[in-house]
Amino acid sequence: MALLNNKAREEMDQHHFHPAVFFLIPLAAIFLQAYLPLRFPRFAVLDLPLVVTVYFAVSRRNPISGMLLGTGIGLTQDALTHLPIGINGILKAIVGYLAASVGMRIDVDNPGTRLLMMFFFTLLDSLLHLFIVRRLLDMPMEWHGLHEMIRAVVNALVGVILFAMLDRLRKRE
Amino acid sequence: MESFYSRYRNVLMLMVILLIQVIGLAVQVRRPATAAGRDGTQVRLIRYWAVGILTPFEELFLFTGHGIRGAWNNYIDLRHVRQHNQSLQAEVDRLRLEQASLVEDVLQNQRLQALLGFKQQYIYQTVAAQVIGTSGTNQSRVLYIDKGSADGIHADMPVITPDGVVGKIRDVFSHTAQVLEINDQTSGLGIILEKTRLRGILRGDATGQTEIINIPSDERVQSGEAVITSGGDQLYPRGLPVGTVDRVVNDPERAPYVAILVQPAAKLSRLEEVLVITQIGSSLPATEESDIVTSEQKAAGVLAQRLPGADTGTAQPTIGPNGKILPAQNPNAPPPPVQPTPSLHPDRFTPGATPPATDLRPGATYPKQTFTEQIAPAPSAQPSGQTPPSKRSFPPKKAAQPAPAHGETQP
């Protein structure tokens, strides 16, 4: 993983997008996450809102904006469930913050870096979810390690492809 | 020198955002707005916005897909419609025969239940709805349908498919409603096992598997046994198919009880259309009653064609003694008193062969009776009530006087 020195960090620019992209892409991700499992039940293993959160957080390289975007995406996801609102909001806020912090320190344009990053952020999302549901809410939740590993691998693979597609939406400087 | 805020601004913002959400979670979990545990006004408002933003896209996708499929089905794939129609017609005829044979059982069941004070619930009215979305996570097994309060949908209405129970309505919006599936962890459904009559509560576990919990370990339950609604939860009508028993497993959380894993009858992961039960009544709905009458008439016609001598069992017009047609009997009227079947070889024990007790005198002798045999006519040839049953007399071996004062015998 290529670490950036101070000079490179200073030279590094935030990637810019059209303001509508910040609204439409997360909305499309949440919509597909809610709609596609109807036709393809196995699609539920994917977490498109998480992929989008990580992408915009590392692209903007601003922890606060990554955290706010993650909070918005997470709360919208929560609103579609019948569970208390805030579970995904907390998860995505933490992931967005950490992803933006990582984006400030490493080269996130490398596909290998993206693959590893998505893998670990998916696992982190699962662990935080387990903690919130079991400890904060005192609700039952089973942990299947193999399932979570498969989920992390699938999200990482899909993330690399989606990141490449979303790169095309960047504004030319 | 940097101030504390500017140095730790990012972390402080994260803490504030997380703290607000944790407090919000605590409020929702510990203090639900209503006794039923439903969402508070603010929470409901957030859900309303999210659903309002996303469901138009879901409906658009759904109707586009249906349009393409409809064009295919309506204009291109019509090659076998005629044969399909014939086979369906044959199946309808067969089902009408089946229904007619079951009607008597149903009516008898109703009478018995009325005697016992039971209140059977029948489905009066349903609203068909399309499934347009899910929650998007496996932790929340909910569906969204394209019918809402504008279509008469209310919270807690049962949702079914022809295969079985799907769940119940949870949140209702103007043109959308949220359905809580039976395999969600927070759902609960009163069930009864069809053969063993074991009652229990069905719910979902964390993986989406439906299970019946708190079952004593000494119960003998076999896999494949049907599970139906018990009606005890006051939500679902009694007798709806829920699923079949998959297997019995130990429940470590509730030892020494076991759990019965159930395979749902409805395909919960591939639902496209569902029915919301909007009205339930305590007697058969008018449409169903008229359908039963139609079925009886059609079944009688089919039977009369196939078996000319058989009793079709339909209500024939009754002709009174003066030759006028009497009105049909009220089906709800009490049944006529039971009459003994005429014996083929009457003797002195045959009802009516002995004079009434009031005519008997101590020490008196009475002549032997004339025994008769009543032969019932074939119902198809002579409908009941049109003509009295023909009687054939068997003269006694010795000369005897006619029987006194009993209409059943004739000299």
Coordinates of C-alpha atoms in Angstrom, one line a residue:
Chain A
M1 CA 0.0 0.0 0.0
A2 CA 1.6 3.2 -1.1
L3 CA 2.0 5.6 1.8
L4 CA 2.1 9.3 1.0
N5 CA 4.7 11.6 2.3
N6 CA 4.0 15.1 3.5
K7 CA 4.8 16.7 0.1
A8 CA 2.6 14.3 -1.8
R9 CA -0.2 14.9 0.8
E10 CA 0.0 18.6 0.3
E11 CA 0.0 18.2 -3.5
M12 CA -2.9 15.8 -3.3
D13 CA -6.2 17.4 -4.3
Q14 CA -9.7 16.5 -3.3
H15 CA -11.7 14.9 -6.1
H16 CA -14.6 17.1 -7.1
F17 CA -18.0 16.0 -8.3
H18 CA -21.1 17.7 -9.5
P19 CA -23.3 18.4 -6.4
A20 CA -26.1 16.3 -7.9
V21 CA -23.8 13.3 -7.9
F22 CA -23.6 13.4 -4.1
F23 CA -27.4 13.1 -3.9
L24 CA -28.2 10.9 -6.9
I25 CA -25.6 8.2 -6.5
P26 CA -26.3 7.4 -2.9
L27 CA -30.0 7.5 -3.6
A28 CA -29.5 5.0 -6.5
A29 CA -27.4 2.8 -4.3
I30 CA -30.1 2.7 -1.6
F31 CA -32.8 2.1 -4.2
L32 CA -31.0 -0.8 -5.8
Q33 CA -30.3 -2.3 -2.4
A34 CA -34.0 -2.2 -1.6
Y35 CA -35.2 -3.3 -5.0
L36 CA -32.9 -5.9 -6.4
P37 CA -33.2 -8.5 -3.6
L38 CA -36.8 -8.8 -4.7
R39 CA -35.7 -10.3 -8.0
F40 CA -32.3 -11.7 -6.9
P41 CA -32.5 -12.7 -3.2
R42 CA -28.7 -13.4 -3.1
F43 CA -28.1 -9.7 -3.9
A44 CA -28.7 -9.0 -0.2
V45 CA -25.1 -10.1 0.5
L46 CA -23.9 -6.8 -1.2
D47 CA -24.0 -3.5 0.6
L48 CA -24.0 -0.9 -2.1
P49 CA -24.6 2.1 0.3
L50 CA -21.4 1.1 2.1
V51 CA -19.5 1.0 -1.1
V52 CA -20.7 4.4 -2.1
T53 CA -20.0 5.8 1.4
V54 CA -16.4 4.6 1.3
Y55 CA -15.9 5.8 -2.3
F56 CA -17.1 9.4 -1.6
A57 CA -15.3 9.5 1.7
V58 CA -11.9 8.6 0.3
S59 CA -12.4 10.8 -2.8
R60 CA -13.3 13.9 -0.8
R61 CA -10.6 13.2 1.7
N62 CA -12.5 15.2 4.3
P63 CA -13.5 13.3 7.4
I64 CA -16.4 15.6 8.3
S65 CA -18.0 15.5 4.9
G66 CA -17.4 11.7 4.8
M67 CA -19.0 11.3 8.2
L68 CA -22.0 13.5 7.3
L69 CA -22.5 11.7 4.0
G70 CA -22.3 8.3 5.8
T71 CA -24.8 9.5 8.4
G72 CA -27.2 10.6 5.7
I73 CA -27.0 7.3 3.8
G74 CA -27.2 5.3 7.0
L75 CA -30.2 7.1 8.3
T76 CA -32.0 6.7 5.0
Q77 CA -31.3 3.0 5.1
D78 CA -32.6 2.8 8.6
A79 CA -35.8 4.6 7.6
L80 CA -36.6 1.7 5.2
T81 CA -36.4 -0.9 8.0
H82 CA -38.7 -1.4 10.9
L83 CA -35.8 -1.2 13.3
P84 CA -34.8 1.9 15.4
I85 CA -33.4 4.7 13.3
G86 CA -29.7 5.2 13.9
I87 CA -28.1 1.8 13.6
N88 CA -26.8 2.2 10.1
G89 CA -26.4 6.0 10.7
I90 CA -23.8 5.3 13.4
L91 CA -22.1 2.6 11.3
K92 CA -21.8 4.6 8.1
A93 CA -20.7 7.7 10.1
I94 CA -17.8 5.8 11.6
V95 CA -16.9 4.1 8.3
G96 CA -17.1 7.4 6.4
Y97 CA -14.9 9.2 8.9
L98 CA -12.3 6.4 8.9
A99 CA -12.4 6.0 5.1
A100 CA -11.7 9.8 4.7
S101 CA -8.9 9.6 7.2
V102 CA -7.3 6.7 5.4
G103 CA -7.8 8.5 2.1
M104 CA -5.6 11.3 3.4
R105 CA -2.7 9.0 4.1
I106 CA -2.6 6.4 1.3
D107 CA -3.1 6.3 -2.4
V108 CA -6.6 5.2 -2.9
D109 CA -6.6 5.2 -6.7
N110 CA -4.7 1.9 -6.8
P111 CA -7.1 -1.0 -7.4
G112 CA -5.2 -3.3 -5.0
T113 CA -5.5 -0.6 -2.3
R114 CA -9.2 -0.3 -3.0
L115 CA -9.8 -4.0 -2.8
L116 CA -8.1 -4.3 0.6
M117 CA -9.8 -1.1 1.8
M118 CA -13.3 -2.3 0.9
F119 CA -12.6 -5.7 2.4
F120 CA -11.6 -4.3 5.8
F121 CA -14.3 -1.7 5.9
T122 CA -16.9 -4.3 5.2
L123 CA -15.6 -6.4 8.1
L124 CA -15.5 -3.4 10.3
D125 CA -19.1 -2.5 9.3
S126 CA -20.2 -6.1 10.3
L127 CA -18.3 -6.0 13.6
L128 CA -19.7 -2.6 14.5
H129 CA -23.2 -3.7 13.6
L130 CA -22.9 -6.7 15.8
F131 CA -21.7 -4.5 18.7
I132 CA -24.6 -2.0 18.3
V133 CA -27.3 -4.6 17.9
R134 CA -26.1 -6.9 20.7
R135 CA -24.7 -4.4 23.2
L136 CA -26.5 -1.2 22.7
L137 CA -29.9 -2.5 21.7
D138 CA -29.7 -5.9 23.5
M139 CA -31.3 -7.6 20.5
P140 CA -30.4 -11.1 19.3
M141 CA -28.0 -11.3 16.3
E142 CA -26.1 -14.3 15.1
W143 CA -22.6 -14.1 13.8
H144 CA -21.5 -16.3 11.0
G145 CA -17.8 -15.7 10.4
L146 CA -17.7 -17.5 7.0
H147 CA -20.7 -15.5 5.8
E148 CA -19.1 -12.3 6.8
M149 CA -15.9 -13.1 5.1
I150 CA -17.7 -14.0 1.9
R151 CA -19.7 -10.8 2.2
A152 CA -16.4 -8.8 2.6
V153 CA -14.8 -10.5 -0.4
V154 CA -17.9 -9.9 -2.6
N155 CA -18.2 -6.2 -1.5
A156 CA -14.5 -5.7 -2.2
L157 CA -14.7 -7.1 -5.7
V158 CA -17.8 -5.2 -6.5
G159 CA -16.3 -2.1 -4.9
V160 CA -13.3 -2.1 -7.2
I161 CA -15.5 -2.3 -10.2
L162 CA -17.9 0.4 -8.9
F163 CA -15.0 2.7 -7.9
A164 CA -13.7 2.6 -11.5
M165 CA -17.2 3.4 -12.8
L166 CA -17.7 6.3 -10.4
D167 CA -14.2 7.7 -11.3
R168 CA -15.8 8.7 -14.6
L169 CA -18.1 11.1 -12.7
R170 CA -15.2 13.2 -11.4
K171 CA -14.9 16.7 -12.5
R172 CA -11.9 17.5 -14.7
E173 CA -9.7 20.0 -13.0
Chain B
M1 CA -1.0 27.9 18.8
E2 CA -3.9 25.9 17.5
S3 CA -6.9 25.9 19.7
F4 CA -8.3 22.7 21.1
Y5 CA -11.3 22.8 18.8
S6 CA -9.4 23.4 15.6
R7 CA -7.0 20.7 16.5
Y8 CA -9.6 18.0 17.3
R9 CA -12.4 19.4 15.2
N10 CA -12.9 16.2 13.2
V11 CA -12.9 13.9 16.2
L12 CA -15.2 16.2 18.1
M13 CA -17.7 16.4 15.2
L14 CA -17.7 12.6 15.0
M15 CA -18.4 12.3 18.8
V16 CA -21.2 14.8 18.5
I17 CA -22.8 13.0 15.6
L18 CA -22.5 9.6 17.3
L19 CA -23.8 10.9 20.6
I20 CA -26.9 12.4 19.0
Q21 CA -27.6 9.1 17.2
V22 CA -27.0 7.0 20.3
I23 CA -29.4 9.2 22.3
G24 CA -31.9 8.9 19.5
L25 CA -31.6 5.1 19.6
A26 CA -32.0 5.0 23.3
V27 CA -35.1 7.1 23.2
Q28 CA -36.6 4.9 20.5
V29 CA -35.8 1.6 22.2
R30 CA -36.7 2.5 25.8
R31 CA -39.7 4.8 25.3
P32 CA -41.9 3.9 22.3
A33 CA -44.5 6.5 21.6
T34 CA -47.5 4.3 22.0
A35 CA -48.4 1.3 24.0
A36 CA -48.2 -0.9 20.9
G37 CA -44.5 0.0 20.5
R38 CA -45.0 1.9 17.3
D39 CA -42.7 4.7 16.2
G40 CA -42.9 8.2 17.5
T41 CA -44.0 11.1 15.4
Q42 CA -40.4 12.2 14.5
V43 CA -39.3 8.7 13.6
R44 CA -42.3 8.2 11.5
L45 CA -41.6 11.5 9.7
I46 CA -38.1 10.3 8.8
R47 CA -39.5 7.0 7.5
Y48 CA -42.2 8.9 5.6
W49 CA -39.6 11.0 3.8
A50 CA -37.4 8.1 2.9
V51 CA -40.3 6.0 1.7
G52 CA -41.7 8.9 -0.2
I53 CA -38.4 9.5 -2.0
L54 CA -37.7 5.9 -2.9
T55 CA -41.0 4.2 -3.7
P56 CA -41.8 6.2 -6.8
F57 CA -38.6 4.8 -8.4
E58 CA -39.5 1.3 -7.2
E59 CA -43.0 1.6 -8.7
L60 CA -41.6 3.0 -11.9
F61 CA -39.2 0.0 -12.3
L62 CA -41.9 -2.4 -11.3
F63 CA -44.4 -1.1 -13.8
T64 CA -41.8 -0.9 -16.6
G65 CA -40.9 -4.5 -16.0
H66 CA -44.6 -5.5 -15.9
G67 CA -45.2 -3.6 -19.1
I68 CA -42.6 -5.5 -20.9
R69 CA -43.7 -8.8 -19.5
G70 CA -47.3 -8.0 -20.2
A71 CA -46.5 -7.2 -23.9
W72 CA -44.8 -10.6 -24.2
N73 CA -47.6 -12.5 -22.5
N74 CA -50.5 -10.7 -24.2
Y75 CA -49.3 -10.5 -27.8
I76 CA -46.6 -13.0 -28.4
D77 CA -46.9 -16.0 -26.1
L78 CA -50.5 -16.9 -26.9
R79 CA -49.9 -20.1 -28.8
H80 CA -51.4 -22.6 -26.3
V81 CA -54.1 -20.4 -24.8
R82 CA -57.0 -22.5 -26.3
Q83 CA -55.7 -25.8 -24.9
H84 CA -54.9 -24.0 -21.6
N85 CA -58.4 -22.7 -21.4
Q86 CA -59.9 -26.1 -22.0
S87 CA -57.8 -27.7 -19.3
L88 CA -58.7 -24.9 -16.9
Q89 CA -62.4 -25.4 -17.7
A90 CA -62.0 -29.1 -16.9
E91 CA -60.3 -28.2 -13.7
V92 CA -63.0 -25.8 -12.8
D93 CA -65.6 -28.5 -13.3
R94 CA -63.7 -30.9 -11.2
L95 CA -63.2 -28.3 -8.4
R96 CA -66.9 -27.5 -8.5
L97 CA -67.7 -31.2 -7.9
E98 CA -65.2 -31.2 -5.0
Q99 CA -66.7 -28.1 -3.6
A100 CA -70.2 -29.4 -3.8
S101 CA -69.1 -32.5 -1.9
L102 CA -67.5 -30.4 0.8
V103 CA -70.4 -28.0 1.2
E104 CA -72.4 -30.4 3.4
D105 CA -69.4 -30.8 5.6
V106 CA -69.0 -27.1 5.9
L107 CA -72.6 -26.5 6.7
Q108 CA -72.5 -29.2 9.3
N109 CA -69.4 -27.7 10.7
Q110 CA -71.1 -24.3 10.9
R111 CA -74.1 -25.8 12.8
L112 CA -71.8 -27.6 15.2
Q113 CA -69.7 -24.5 15.8
A114 CA -72.8 -22.5 16.4
L115 CA -73.9 -25.0 18.9
L116 CA -70.5 -24.8 20.7
G117 CA -70.4 -21.0 20.5
F118 CA -67.4 -20.9 18.2
K119 CA -66.9 -17.8 16.0
Q120 CA -65.4 -18.9 12.7
Q121 CA -63.8 -16.1 10.8
Y122 CA -64.1 -15.9 7.0
I123 CA -62.3 -13.7 4.7
Y124 CA -64.7 -11.1 3.3
Q125 CA -62.6 -8.8 1.4
T126 CA -59.0 -8.6 0.2
V127 CA -56.9 -6.1 -1.7
A128 CA -54.4 -7.3 -4.2
A129 CA -51.0 -5.5 -4.0
Q130 CA -47.7 -5.6 -5.8
V131 CA -44.5 -6.0 -3.8
I132 CA -42.3 -3.1 -4.8
G133 CA -39.3 -3.2 -2.4
T134 CA -37.6 -4.5 0.6
S135 CA -35.7 -3.0 3.5
G136 CA -32.4 -3.9 1.8
T137 CA -31.0 -5.6 4.9
N138 CA -31.3 -9.1 6.3
Q139 CA -31.8 -7.7 9.8
S140 CA -35.2 -6.3 8.9
R141 CA -37.5 -8.7 7.0
V142 CA -40.0 -6.2 5.7
L143 CA -41.5 -5.6 2.3
Y144 CA -43.1 -2.6 0.7
I145 CA -46.4 -2.9 -1.2
D146 CA -48.0 -0.4 -3.6
K147 CA -51.2 0.0 -1.6
G148 CA -51.6 2.3 1.4
S149 CA -54.2 4.1 3.5
A150 CA -55.8 5.4 0.3
D151 CA -56.7 1.9 -0.6
G152 CA -58.2 1.0 2.8
I153 CA -55.1 -0.6 4.3
H154 CA -54.6 -0.3 8.0
A155 CA -51.9 -1.5 10.4
D156 CA -52.1 -5.1 11.6
M157 CA -54.0 -6.4 8.6
P158 CA -53.0 -9.9 7.6
V159 CA -51.1 -10.3 4.3
I160 CA -51.3 -13.6 2.5
T161 CA -50.7 -15.3 -0.8
P162 CA -52.7 -18.3 -2.2
D163 CA -49.8 -20.4 -0.8
G164 CA -49.9 -19.2 2.7
V165 CA -49.4 -16.4 5.2
V166 CA -46.8 -13.7 4.4
G167 CA -47.1 -11.4 7.4
K168 CA -48.9 -8.3 8.6
I169 CA -49.1 -4.7 7.8
R170 CA -46.8 -2.6 10.0
D171 CA -46.5 1.0 8.8
V172 CA -49.0 2.5 6.5
F173 CA -48.4 5.5 4.2
S174 CA -50.7 7.1 1.8
H175 CA -49.9 4.9 -1.2
T176 CA -47.5 2.5 0.3
A177 CA -47.4 0.1 3.2
Q178 CA -44.8 -1.8 5.1
V179 CA -45.3 -5.6 5.6
L180 CA -43.6 -7.3 8.4
E181 CA -42.8 -10.9 7.3
I182 CA -43.4 -13.9 9.5
N183 CA -39.7 -14.8 9.4
D184 CA -38.7 -11.5 11.1
Q185 CA -37.4 -11.7 14.7
T186 CA -40.0 -9.3 16.0
S187 CA -43.0 -11.0 14.4
G188 CA -45.3 -13.4 16.2
L189 CA -48.0 -15.6 14.8
G190 CA -50.4 -17.9 16.7
I191 CA -50.3 -21.4 15.0
I192 CA -51.5 -24.9 15.5
L193 CA -50.2 -28.1 14.1
E194 CA -52.8 -29.8 11.9
K195 CA -52.5 -33.4 13.2
T196 CA -51.1 -33.2 16.7
R197 CA -53.2 -30.0 17.5
L198 CA -50.2 -28.6 19.2
R199 CA -50.4 -24.8 19.7
G200 CA -47.5 -22.4 19.7
I201 CA -46.1 -19.1 18.5
L202 CA -44.2 -18.9 15.2
R203 CA -41.5 -16.3 14.7
G204 CA -38.3 -15.7 12.8
D205 CA -34.8 -16.1 14.0
A206 CA -31.7 -14.0 13.2
T207 CA -31.1 -15.9 10.0
G208 CA -34.7 -15.5 8.7
Q209 CA -35.6 -19.1 9.6
T210 CA -39.2 -19.5 10.9
E211 CA -39.5 -21.5 14.1
I212 CA -42.0 -22.4 16.7
I213 CA -40.6 -21.8 20.1
N214 CA -41.2 -23.1 23.7
I215 CA -42.3 -26.6 22.7
P216 CA -42.0 -29.2 25.4
S217 CA -39.4 -31.8 24.4
D218 CA -41.7 -34.7 25.0
E219 CA -44.1 -33.7 22.1
R220 CA -44.0 -36.0 19.2
V221 CA -43.9 -33.9 16.0
Q222 CA -43.1 -35.4 12.7
S223 CA -41.5 -33.5 9.8
G224 CA -43.9 -32.6 7.0
E225 CA -46.9 -31.9 9.3
A226 CA -48.9 -28.9 8.2
V227 CA -48.8 -25.8 10.3
I228 CA -51.9 -23.5 10.1
T229 CA -53.0 -20.3 11.9
S230 CA -54.8 -20.8 15.1
G231 CA -56.7 -17.6 15.1
G232 CA -55.7 -17.0 18.7
D233 CA -53.8 -13.9 18.0
Q234 CA -56.9 -12.1 16.9
L235 CA -55.1 -11.0 13.7
Y236 CA -55.1 -13.9 11.3
P237 CA -58.2 -15.9 10.4
R238 CA -58.1 -19.5 11.6
G239 CA -56.9 -22.2 9.3
L240 CA -54.7 -20.3 6.9
P241 CA -51.7 -22.4 5.8
V242 CA -48.5 -21.2 7.3
G243 CA -46.0 -23.9 6.3
T244 CA -44.8 -27.4 7.1
V245 CA -42.6 -28.8 9.9
D246 CA -39.0 -29.1 8.7
R247 CA -37.4 -30.6 11.8
V248 CA -37.2 -30.3 15.6
V249 CA -34.0 -28.9 17.1
N250 CA -32.8 -28.2 20.6
D251 CA -33.2 -24.6 21.8
P252 CA -30.2 -23.9 24.1
E253 CA -31.7 -20.5 25.0
R254 CA -34.9 -22.0 26.3
A255 CA -33.9 -25.4 27.7
P256 CA -35.5 -27.9 28.2
Y257 CA -37.9 -26.7 25.5
V258 CA -37.2 -27.4 21.9
A259 CA -37.9 -25.4 18.7
I260 CA -39.7 -26.6 15.6
L261 CA -38.2 -25.3 12.4
V262 CA -40.9 -24.5 9.8
Q263 CA -40.7 -24.3 6.1
P264 CA -43.0 -21.4 5.1
A265 CA -45.7 -22.2 2.6
A266 CA -45.4 -18.8 0.9
K267 CA -42.2 -18.1 -1.0
L268 CA -41.1 -15.2 1.2
S269 CA -37.9 -14.5 -0.8
R270 CA -39.7 -14.3 -4.2
L271 CA -42.9 -12.5 -3.6
E272 CA -44.4 -10.4 -6.4
E273 CA -48.1 -10.1 -5.5
V274 CA -49.8 -10.5 -2.2
L275 CA -53.4 -10.1 -0.8
V276 CA -54.1 -7.9 2.1
I277 CA -57.2 -9.1 4.1
T278 CA -59.1 -6.0 4.8
Q279 CA -62.3 -7.4 6.1
I280 CA -63.1 -10.6 8.1
G281 CA -66.6 -11.8 9.1
S282 CA -68.2 -14.5 11.1
S283 CA -70.3 -16.1 8.3
L284 CA -69.6 -17.0 4.7
P285 CA -69.4 -13.9 2.4
A286 CA -72.2 -13.4 -0.1
T287 CA -70.0 -14.1 -3.1
E288 CA -68.8 -17.3 -1.6
E289 CA -72.4 -18.4 -0.8
S290 CA -73.6 -17.7 -4.3
D291 CA -70.6 -19.5 -5.6
I292 CA -71.5 -22.5 -3.5
V293 CA -75.0 -22.5 -4.9
T294 CA -73.7 -22.3 -8.4
S295 CA -71.3 -25.1 -7.7
E296 CA -74.1 -27.3 -6.3
Q297 CA -76.2 -26.7 -9.4
K298 CA -73.4 -27.3 -11.8
A299 CA -72.2 -30.3 -9.9
A300 CA -75.8 -31.7 -9.9
G301 CA -75.9 -31.2 -13.7
V302 CA -72.6 -33.1 -14.2
L303 CA -73.7 -35.9 -11.8
A304 CA -77.1 -36.2 -13.6
Q305 CA -75.3 -36.6 -16.9
R306 CA -72.9 -39.2 -15.6
L307 CA -75.2 -41.1 -13.2
P308 CA -78.8 -40.7 -14.3
G309 CA -80.1 -42.7 -11.3
A310 CA -78.0 -41.0 -8.7
D311 CA -79.3 -38.5 -6.1
T312 CA -78.1 -35.2 -7.2
G313 CA -78.7 -33.7 -3.8
T314 CA -80.0 -30.4 -5.1
A315 CA -83.1 -28.7 -3.7
Q316 CA -86.0 -29.7 -5.9
P317 CA -89.2 -27.8 -5.9
T318 CA -91.6 -29.2 -3.3
I319 CA -95.2 -29.8 -4.4
G320 CA -97.8 -29.5 -1.7
P321 CA -100.9 -31.7 -1.3
N322 CA -103.0 -29.4 -3.3
G323 CA -100.6 -29.5 -6.2
K324 CA -99.0 -26.1 -5.6
I325 CA -95.3 -25.5 -5.6
L326 CA -94.2 -24.8 -2.0
P327 CA -91.3 -22.3 -1.4
A328 CA -87.9 -23.9 -0.9
Q329 CA -86.9 -24.7 2.7
N330 CA -84.8 -22.3 4.5
P331 CA -81.3 -23.8 4.7
N332 CA -80.8 -22.3 8.1
A333 CA -84.0 -23.9 9.5
P334 CA -83.6 -26.7 11.9
P335 CA -83.6 -30.2 10.3
P336 CA -86.8 -32.2 10.3
P337 CA -87.2 -34.9 13.0
V338 CA -85.3 -38.1 12.3
Q339 CA -87.6 -40.9 10.9
P340 CA -86.6 -44.5 11.2
T341 CA -85.8 -46.3 8.0
P342 CA -88.6 -48.5 6.8
S343 CA -87.8 -52.1 7.5
L344 CA -87.8 -54.7 4.7
H345 CA -89.3 -57.4 6.8
P346 CA -91.6 -55.9 9.5
D347 CA -92.4 -57.7 12.6
R348 CA -94.0 -56.9 15.9
F349 CA -91.1 -54.8 17.0
T350 CA -91.4 -52.5 13.9
P351 CA -92.4 -49.0 14.9
G352 CA -96.2 -48.5 14.4
A353 CA -97.0 -52.2 14.6
T354 CA -98.2 -52.0 18.2
P355 CA -101.2 -50.0 19.2
P356 CA -100.5 -46.9 21.3
A357 CA -100.2 -47.4 25.0
T358 CA -103.4 -45.4 25.7
D359 CA -105.4 -48.0 23.7
L360 CA -104.1 -51.0 25.6
R361 CA -106.3 -52.6 28.2
P362 CA -105.1 -55.2 30.8
G363 CA -106.2 -58.7 29.8
A364 CA -107.5 -57.6 26.4
T365 CA -106.4 -59.5 23.3
Y366 CA -105.3 -57.7 20.1
P367 CA -105.3 -58.9 16.6
K368 CA -102.1 -59.3 14.7
Q369 CA -101.0 -56.4 12.5
T370 CA -100.8 -56.2 8.8
F371 CA -97.1 -55.5 8.0
T372 CA -96.2 -53.3 5.1
E373 CA -93.0 -52.5 3.4
Q374 CA -92.3 -49.0 2.1
I375 CA -90.0 -48.8 -0.8
A376 CA -88.5 -45.4 -1.4
P377 CA -88.6 -44.3 -5.0
A378 CA -85.5 -43.4 -6.9
P379 CA -84.9 -39.7 -6.3
S380 CA -84.0 -38.8 -9.8
A381 CA -87.1 -40.5 -11.2
Q382 CA -89.4 -39.0 -8.6
P383 CA -88.2 -36.0 -6.7
S384 CA -88.9 -35.9 -3.0
G385 CA -92.2 -34.3 -2.1
Q386 CA -93.8 -34.8 -5.5
T387 CA -95.5 -38.1 -4.8
P388 CA -95.7 -40.2 -1.6
P389 CA -93.5 -43.2 -1.5
S390 CA -95.0 -46.3 -3.0
K391 CA -95.9 -49.0 -0.5
R392 CA -96.1 -52.6 -1.1
S393 CA -98.1 -54.7 1.3
F394 CA -97.2 -58.1 2.6
P395 CA -100.4 -60.0 3.6
P396 CA -100.1 -62.0 6.8
K397 CA -100.1 -65.8 6.6
K398 CA -103.4 -65.8 8.6
A399 CA -106.3 -63.6 8.1
A400 CA -106.0 -60.5 10.1
Q401 CA -107.6 -57.2 10.7
P402 CA -106.1 -53.9 9.5
A403 CA -103.9 -52.0 11.8
P404 CA -105.7 -49.3 13.8
A405 CA -105.0 -45.6 13.7
H406 CA -101.5 -45.5 12.2
G407 CA -101.0 -43.9 8.9
E408 CA -98.0 -45.8 8.1
T409 CA -99.8 -49.0 7.5
Q410 CA -102.7 -49.7 5.2
P411 CA -105.0 -52.7 5.0

